[in-house]
Tab-separated table of C-alpha atoms in Angstrom:
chain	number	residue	atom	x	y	z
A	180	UNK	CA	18.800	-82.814	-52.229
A	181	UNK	CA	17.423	-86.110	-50.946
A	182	UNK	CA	14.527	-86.260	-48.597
A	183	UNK	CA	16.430	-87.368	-45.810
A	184	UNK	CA	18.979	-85.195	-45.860
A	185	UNK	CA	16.049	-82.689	-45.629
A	186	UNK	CA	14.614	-83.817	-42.976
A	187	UNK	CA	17.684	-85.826	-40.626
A	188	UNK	CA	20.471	-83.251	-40.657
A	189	UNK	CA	17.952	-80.067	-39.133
A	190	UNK	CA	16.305	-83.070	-36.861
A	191	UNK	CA	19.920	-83.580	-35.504
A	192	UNK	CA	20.801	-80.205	-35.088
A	193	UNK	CA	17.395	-79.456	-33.376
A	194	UNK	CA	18.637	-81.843	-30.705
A	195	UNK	CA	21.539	-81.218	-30.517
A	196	UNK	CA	20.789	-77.357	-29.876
A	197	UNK	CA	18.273	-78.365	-27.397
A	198	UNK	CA	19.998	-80.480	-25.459
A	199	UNK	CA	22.849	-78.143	-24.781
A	200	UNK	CA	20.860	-74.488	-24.622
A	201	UNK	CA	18.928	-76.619	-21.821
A	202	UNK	CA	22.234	-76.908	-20.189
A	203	UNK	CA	23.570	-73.394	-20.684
A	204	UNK	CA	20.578	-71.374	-21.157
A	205	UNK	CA	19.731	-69.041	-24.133
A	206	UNK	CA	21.271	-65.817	-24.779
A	207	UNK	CA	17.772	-63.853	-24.743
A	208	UNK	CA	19.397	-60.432	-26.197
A	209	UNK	CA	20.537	-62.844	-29.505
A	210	UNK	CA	17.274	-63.870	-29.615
A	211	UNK	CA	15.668	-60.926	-29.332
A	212	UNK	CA	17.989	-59.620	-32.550
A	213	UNK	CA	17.404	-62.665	-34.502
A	214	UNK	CA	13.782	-61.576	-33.688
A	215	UNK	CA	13.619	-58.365	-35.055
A	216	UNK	CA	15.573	-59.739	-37.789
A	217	UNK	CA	13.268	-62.184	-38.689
A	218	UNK	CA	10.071	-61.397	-37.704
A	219	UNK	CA	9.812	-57.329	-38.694
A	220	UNK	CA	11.837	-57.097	-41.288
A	221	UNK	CA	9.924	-59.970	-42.957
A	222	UNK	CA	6.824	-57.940	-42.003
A	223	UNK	CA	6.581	-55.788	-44.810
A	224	UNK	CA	7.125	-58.335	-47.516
A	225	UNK	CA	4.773	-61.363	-45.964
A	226	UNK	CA	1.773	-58.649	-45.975
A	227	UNK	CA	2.403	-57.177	-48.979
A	228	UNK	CA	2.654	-60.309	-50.499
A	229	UNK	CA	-0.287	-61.774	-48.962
A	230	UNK	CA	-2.412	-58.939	-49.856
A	231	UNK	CA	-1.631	-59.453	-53.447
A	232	UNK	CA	-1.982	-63.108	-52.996
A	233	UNK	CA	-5.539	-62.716	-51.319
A	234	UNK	CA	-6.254	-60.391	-54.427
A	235	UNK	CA	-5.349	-62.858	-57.200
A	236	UNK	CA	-7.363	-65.882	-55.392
A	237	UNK	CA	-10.608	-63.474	-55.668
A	238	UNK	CA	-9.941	-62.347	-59.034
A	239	UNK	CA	-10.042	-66.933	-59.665
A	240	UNK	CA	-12.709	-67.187	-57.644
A	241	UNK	CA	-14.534	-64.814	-59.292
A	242	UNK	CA	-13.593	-66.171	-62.785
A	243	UNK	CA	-15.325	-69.537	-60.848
A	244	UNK	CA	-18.348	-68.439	-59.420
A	245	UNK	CA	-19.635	-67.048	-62.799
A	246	UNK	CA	-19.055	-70.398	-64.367
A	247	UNK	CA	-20.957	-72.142	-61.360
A	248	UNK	CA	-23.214	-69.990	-59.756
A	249	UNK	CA	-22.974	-66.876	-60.591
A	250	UNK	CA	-22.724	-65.833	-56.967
A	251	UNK	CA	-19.523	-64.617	-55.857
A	252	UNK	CA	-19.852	-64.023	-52.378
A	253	UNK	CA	-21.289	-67.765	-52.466
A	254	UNK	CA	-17.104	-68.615	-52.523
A	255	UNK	CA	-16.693	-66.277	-49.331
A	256	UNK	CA	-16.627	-68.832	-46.402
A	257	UNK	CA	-14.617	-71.230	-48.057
A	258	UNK	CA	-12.230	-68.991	-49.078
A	259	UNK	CA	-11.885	-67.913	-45.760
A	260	UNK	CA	-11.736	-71.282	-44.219
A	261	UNK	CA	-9.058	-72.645	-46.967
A	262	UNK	CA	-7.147	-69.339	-45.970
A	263	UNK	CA	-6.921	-70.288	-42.066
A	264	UNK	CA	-6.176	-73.673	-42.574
A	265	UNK	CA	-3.827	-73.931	-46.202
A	266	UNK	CA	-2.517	-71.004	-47.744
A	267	UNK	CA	-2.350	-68.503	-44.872
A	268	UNK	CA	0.321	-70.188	-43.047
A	269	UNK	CA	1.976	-72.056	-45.823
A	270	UNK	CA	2.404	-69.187	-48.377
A	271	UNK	CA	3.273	-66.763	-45.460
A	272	UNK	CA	5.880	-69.385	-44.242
A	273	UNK	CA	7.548	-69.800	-47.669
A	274	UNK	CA	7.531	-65.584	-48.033
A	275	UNK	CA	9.366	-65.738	-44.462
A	276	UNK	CA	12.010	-68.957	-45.766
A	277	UNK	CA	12.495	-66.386	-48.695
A	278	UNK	CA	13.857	-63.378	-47.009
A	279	UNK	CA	14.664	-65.285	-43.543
A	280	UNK	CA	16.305	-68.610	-45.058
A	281	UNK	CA	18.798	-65.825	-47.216
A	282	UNK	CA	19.654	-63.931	-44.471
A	283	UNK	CA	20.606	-67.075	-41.845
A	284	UNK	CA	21.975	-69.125	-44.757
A	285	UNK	CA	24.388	-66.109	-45.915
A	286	UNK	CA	25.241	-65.099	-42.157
A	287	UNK	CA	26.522	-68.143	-40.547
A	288	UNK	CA	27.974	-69.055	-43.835
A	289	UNK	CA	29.885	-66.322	-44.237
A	290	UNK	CA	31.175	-66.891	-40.353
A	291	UNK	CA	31.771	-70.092	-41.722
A	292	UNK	CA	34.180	-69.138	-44.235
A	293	UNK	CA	35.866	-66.638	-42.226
A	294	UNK	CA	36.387	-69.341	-39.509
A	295	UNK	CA	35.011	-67.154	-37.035
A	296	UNK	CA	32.479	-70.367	-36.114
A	297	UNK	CA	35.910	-71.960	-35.162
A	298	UNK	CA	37.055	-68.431	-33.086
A	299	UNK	CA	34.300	-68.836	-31.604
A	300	UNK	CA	34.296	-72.820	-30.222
A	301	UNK	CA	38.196	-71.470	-29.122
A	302	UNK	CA	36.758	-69.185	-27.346
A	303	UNK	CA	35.161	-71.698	-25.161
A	304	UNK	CA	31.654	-70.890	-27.420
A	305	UNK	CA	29.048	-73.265	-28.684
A	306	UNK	CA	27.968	-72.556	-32.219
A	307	UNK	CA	24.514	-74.631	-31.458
A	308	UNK	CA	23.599	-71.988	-28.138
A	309	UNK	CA	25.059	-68.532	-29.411
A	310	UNK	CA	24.387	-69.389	-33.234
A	311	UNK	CA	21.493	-71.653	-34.098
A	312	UNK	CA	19.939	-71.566	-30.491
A	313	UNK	CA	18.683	-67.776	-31.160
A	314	UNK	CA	17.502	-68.353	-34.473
A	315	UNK	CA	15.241	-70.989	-33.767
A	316	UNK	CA	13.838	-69.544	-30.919
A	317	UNK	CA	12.772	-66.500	-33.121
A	318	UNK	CA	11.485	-68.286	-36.300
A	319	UNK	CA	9.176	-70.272	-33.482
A	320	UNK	CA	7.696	-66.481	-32.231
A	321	UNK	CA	8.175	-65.011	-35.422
A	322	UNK	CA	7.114	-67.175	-38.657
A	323	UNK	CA	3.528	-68.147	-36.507
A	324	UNK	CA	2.751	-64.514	-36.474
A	325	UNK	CA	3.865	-63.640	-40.033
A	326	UNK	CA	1.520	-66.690	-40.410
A	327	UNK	CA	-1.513	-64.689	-38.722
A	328	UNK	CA	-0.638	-61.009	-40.466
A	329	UNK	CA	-0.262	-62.336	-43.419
A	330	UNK	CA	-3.383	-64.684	-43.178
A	331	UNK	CA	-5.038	-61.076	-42.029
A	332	UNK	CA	-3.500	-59.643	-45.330
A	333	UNK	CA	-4.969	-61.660	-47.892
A	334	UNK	CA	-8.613	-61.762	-45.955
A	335	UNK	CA	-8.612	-57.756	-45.645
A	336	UNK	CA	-7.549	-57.628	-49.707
A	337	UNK	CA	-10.120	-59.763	-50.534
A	338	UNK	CA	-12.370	-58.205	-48.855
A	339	UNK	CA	-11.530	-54.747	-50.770
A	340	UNK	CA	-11.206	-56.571	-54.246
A	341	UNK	CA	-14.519	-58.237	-53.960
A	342	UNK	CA	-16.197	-54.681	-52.714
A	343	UNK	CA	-14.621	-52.307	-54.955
A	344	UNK	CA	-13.601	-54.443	-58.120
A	345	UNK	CA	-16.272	-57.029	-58.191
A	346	UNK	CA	-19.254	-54.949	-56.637
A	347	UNK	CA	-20.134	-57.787	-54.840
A	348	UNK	CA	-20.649	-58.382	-50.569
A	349	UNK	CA	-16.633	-58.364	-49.607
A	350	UNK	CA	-17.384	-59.204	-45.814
A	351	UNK	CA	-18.111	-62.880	-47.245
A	352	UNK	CA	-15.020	-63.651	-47.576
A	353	UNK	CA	-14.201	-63.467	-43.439
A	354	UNK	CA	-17.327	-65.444	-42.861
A	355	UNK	CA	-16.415	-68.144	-40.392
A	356	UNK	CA	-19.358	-70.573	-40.419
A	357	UNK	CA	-17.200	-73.182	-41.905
A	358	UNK	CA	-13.938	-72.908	-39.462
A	359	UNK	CA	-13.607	-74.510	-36.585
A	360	UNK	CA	-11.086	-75.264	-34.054
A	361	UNK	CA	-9.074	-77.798	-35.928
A	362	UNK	CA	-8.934	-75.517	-39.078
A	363	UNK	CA	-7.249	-73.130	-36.457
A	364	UNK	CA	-4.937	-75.218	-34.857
A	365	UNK	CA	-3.981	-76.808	-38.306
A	366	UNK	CA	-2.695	-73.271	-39.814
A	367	UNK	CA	-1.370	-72.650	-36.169
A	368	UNK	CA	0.777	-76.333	-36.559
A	369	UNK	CA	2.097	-75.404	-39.757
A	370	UNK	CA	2.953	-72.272	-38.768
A	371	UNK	CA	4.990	-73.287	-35.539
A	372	UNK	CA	6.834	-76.305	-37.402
A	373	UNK	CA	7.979	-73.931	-40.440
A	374	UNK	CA	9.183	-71.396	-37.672
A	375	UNK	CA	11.194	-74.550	-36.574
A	376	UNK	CA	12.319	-75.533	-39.692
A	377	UNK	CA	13.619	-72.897	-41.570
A	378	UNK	CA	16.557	-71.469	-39.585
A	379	UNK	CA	17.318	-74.782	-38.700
A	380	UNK	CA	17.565	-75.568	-42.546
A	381	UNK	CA	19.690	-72.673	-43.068
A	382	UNK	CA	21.856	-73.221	-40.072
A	383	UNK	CA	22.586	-76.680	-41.707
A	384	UNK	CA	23.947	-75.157	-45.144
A	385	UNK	CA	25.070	-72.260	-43.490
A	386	UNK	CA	27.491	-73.738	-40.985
A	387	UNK	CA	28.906	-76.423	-43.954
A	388	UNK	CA	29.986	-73.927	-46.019
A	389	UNK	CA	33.564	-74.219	-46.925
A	390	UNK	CA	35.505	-71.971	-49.502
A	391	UNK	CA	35.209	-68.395	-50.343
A	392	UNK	CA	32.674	-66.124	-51.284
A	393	UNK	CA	31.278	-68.546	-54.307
A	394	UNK	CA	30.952	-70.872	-50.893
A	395	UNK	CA	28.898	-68.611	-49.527
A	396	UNK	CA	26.492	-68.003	-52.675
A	397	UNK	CA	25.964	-71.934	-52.636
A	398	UNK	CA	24.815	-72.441	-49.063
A	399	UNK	CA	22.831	-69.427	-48.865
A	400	UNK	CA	20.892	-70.553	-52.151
A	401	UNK	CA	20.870	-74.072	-50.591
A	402	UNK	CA	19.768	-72.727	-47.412
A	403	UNK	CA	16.705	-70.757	-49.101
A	404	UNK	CA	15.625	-74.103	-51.489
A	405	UNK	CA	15.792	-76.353	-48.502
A	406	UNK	CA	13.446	-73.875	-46.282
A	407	UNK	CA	10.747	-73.916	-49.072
A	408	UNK	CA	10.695	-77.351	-49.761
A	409	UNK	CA	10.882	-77.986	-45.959
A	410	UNK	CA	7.788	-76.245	-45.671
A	411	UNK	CA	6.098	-77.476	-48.468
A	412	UNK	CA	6.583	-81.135	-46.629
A	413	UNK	CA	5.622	-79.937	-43.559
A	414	UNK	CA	2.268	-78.862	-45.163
A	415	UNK	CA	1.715	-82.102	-46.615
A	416	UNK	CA	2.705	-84.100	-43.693
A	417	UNK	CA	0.040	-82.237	-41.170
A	418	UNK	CA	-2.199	-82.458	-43.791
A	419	UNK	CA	-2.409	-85.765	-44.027
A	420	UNK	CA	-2.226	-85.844	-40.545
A	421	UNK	CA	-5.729	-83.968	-40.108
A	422	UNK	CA	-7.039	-85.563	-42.598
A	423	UNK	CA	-6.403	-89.342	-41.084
A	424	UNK	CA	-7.877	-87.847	-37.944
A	425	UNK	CA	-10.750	-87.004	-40.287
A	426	UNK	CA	-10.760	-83.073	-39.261
């Protein structure tokens, strides 16, 4: 998987799908579905996930301070700040691209197989505003606040780890004296492009599927390796981005 396939082919389908739901309007209901079955159902795992994440990066940071300074709490704010701004969104984006990627990727290529994307363009449909349309519209609502619960996840377990493990002052690690606006909107940009980018990823490998049910295996596993990596670009894109803006 070359890096521009990764990028062009959802880029192309994001305009395409734009340009035509602009001209015949977005099926809300769909989008409300493809919300719920994005966004909650992801709900459980991003937390739960997080949470453990949050508690591991304590149990290092612990493992750190006592090498240092001796002074775990002195890790608190930026812990919190590399939270909000880096792993937060990015980790919470690839949880969503794990369960969310799956579930596009084996939908539409399963419709796919079973020509039903063609029953549907017969049927005077347009796969891009009843198909991909929805799902983009709910991994831009949903993944950005997986982004925030799960950011809320890992800051609440480390909080509890540090108290009750550690024995140390757990409130440290949401002390905010070291983020600021553009660590916000950072995590928040990262957030909103993954939402983007991972249905549209597994709309791509989804609706190319060709075959039978070993078809279907393929794209769906494609669909799930090109979300992650997508993500993992779009981290390192915006942050280099920030960081040429010097923020």
């Amino acid at each position: 998987m070359n890096v521009l396939a990764l990028i062009g082919a959802p880029a192309l389908m994001l305009a395409r799908t734009v340009r035509v739901s602009a001209r015949e309007g977005l099926p809300w209901r769909e989008c409300l579905r493809q919300l719920h079955e994005l966004g909650v159902r992801s709900t459980w795992l991003v937390m739960s996930g997080m949470a453990f994440f949050g508690a591991v990066m304590v149990t290092i940071a612990d493992s750190q301070a006592r090498k240092l300074t001796g002074n775990l709490p002195v890790v608190g704010p930026p812990y919190f700040e590399l939270m909000v701004r880096e792993f937060g969104p990015v980790v919470s984006a690839l949880l969503a691209a794990a369960r969310g990627g799956a579930s596009h990727a084996a939908e539409l290529s399963t419709m796919s197989v079973n020509e039903q994307v063609e029953a549907l363009e017969m049927s005077a449909g347009d796969p891009y505003v009843d198909l991909v349309a929805p799902r983009v519209v709910a991994g831009l609502v949903g993944v950005p606040l997986l982004c925030v619960l799960g950011t809320m996840a890992a800051t609440l377990s480390a909080v509890a780890m540090a108290t009750w493990a550690f024995g140390t002052d757990g409130t440290a690690f949401m002390d905010a004296r070291h983020v600021d606006g553009w660590d916000v909107t950072a995590g928040l940009v990262k957030a909103v492009c993954c939402g983007i980018y991972i249905p549209l990823a597994a709309a791509v490998e989804g609706l190319s599927a060709r075959g039978g049910a070993e078809a279907v295996g393929e794209a769906t596993t494609r669909g799930v390796v090109a979300a992650s990596l997508g993500c993992l670009l779009i981290d390192f894109v915006v942050a280099l981005g920030f960081q040429a803006l010097r923020v």
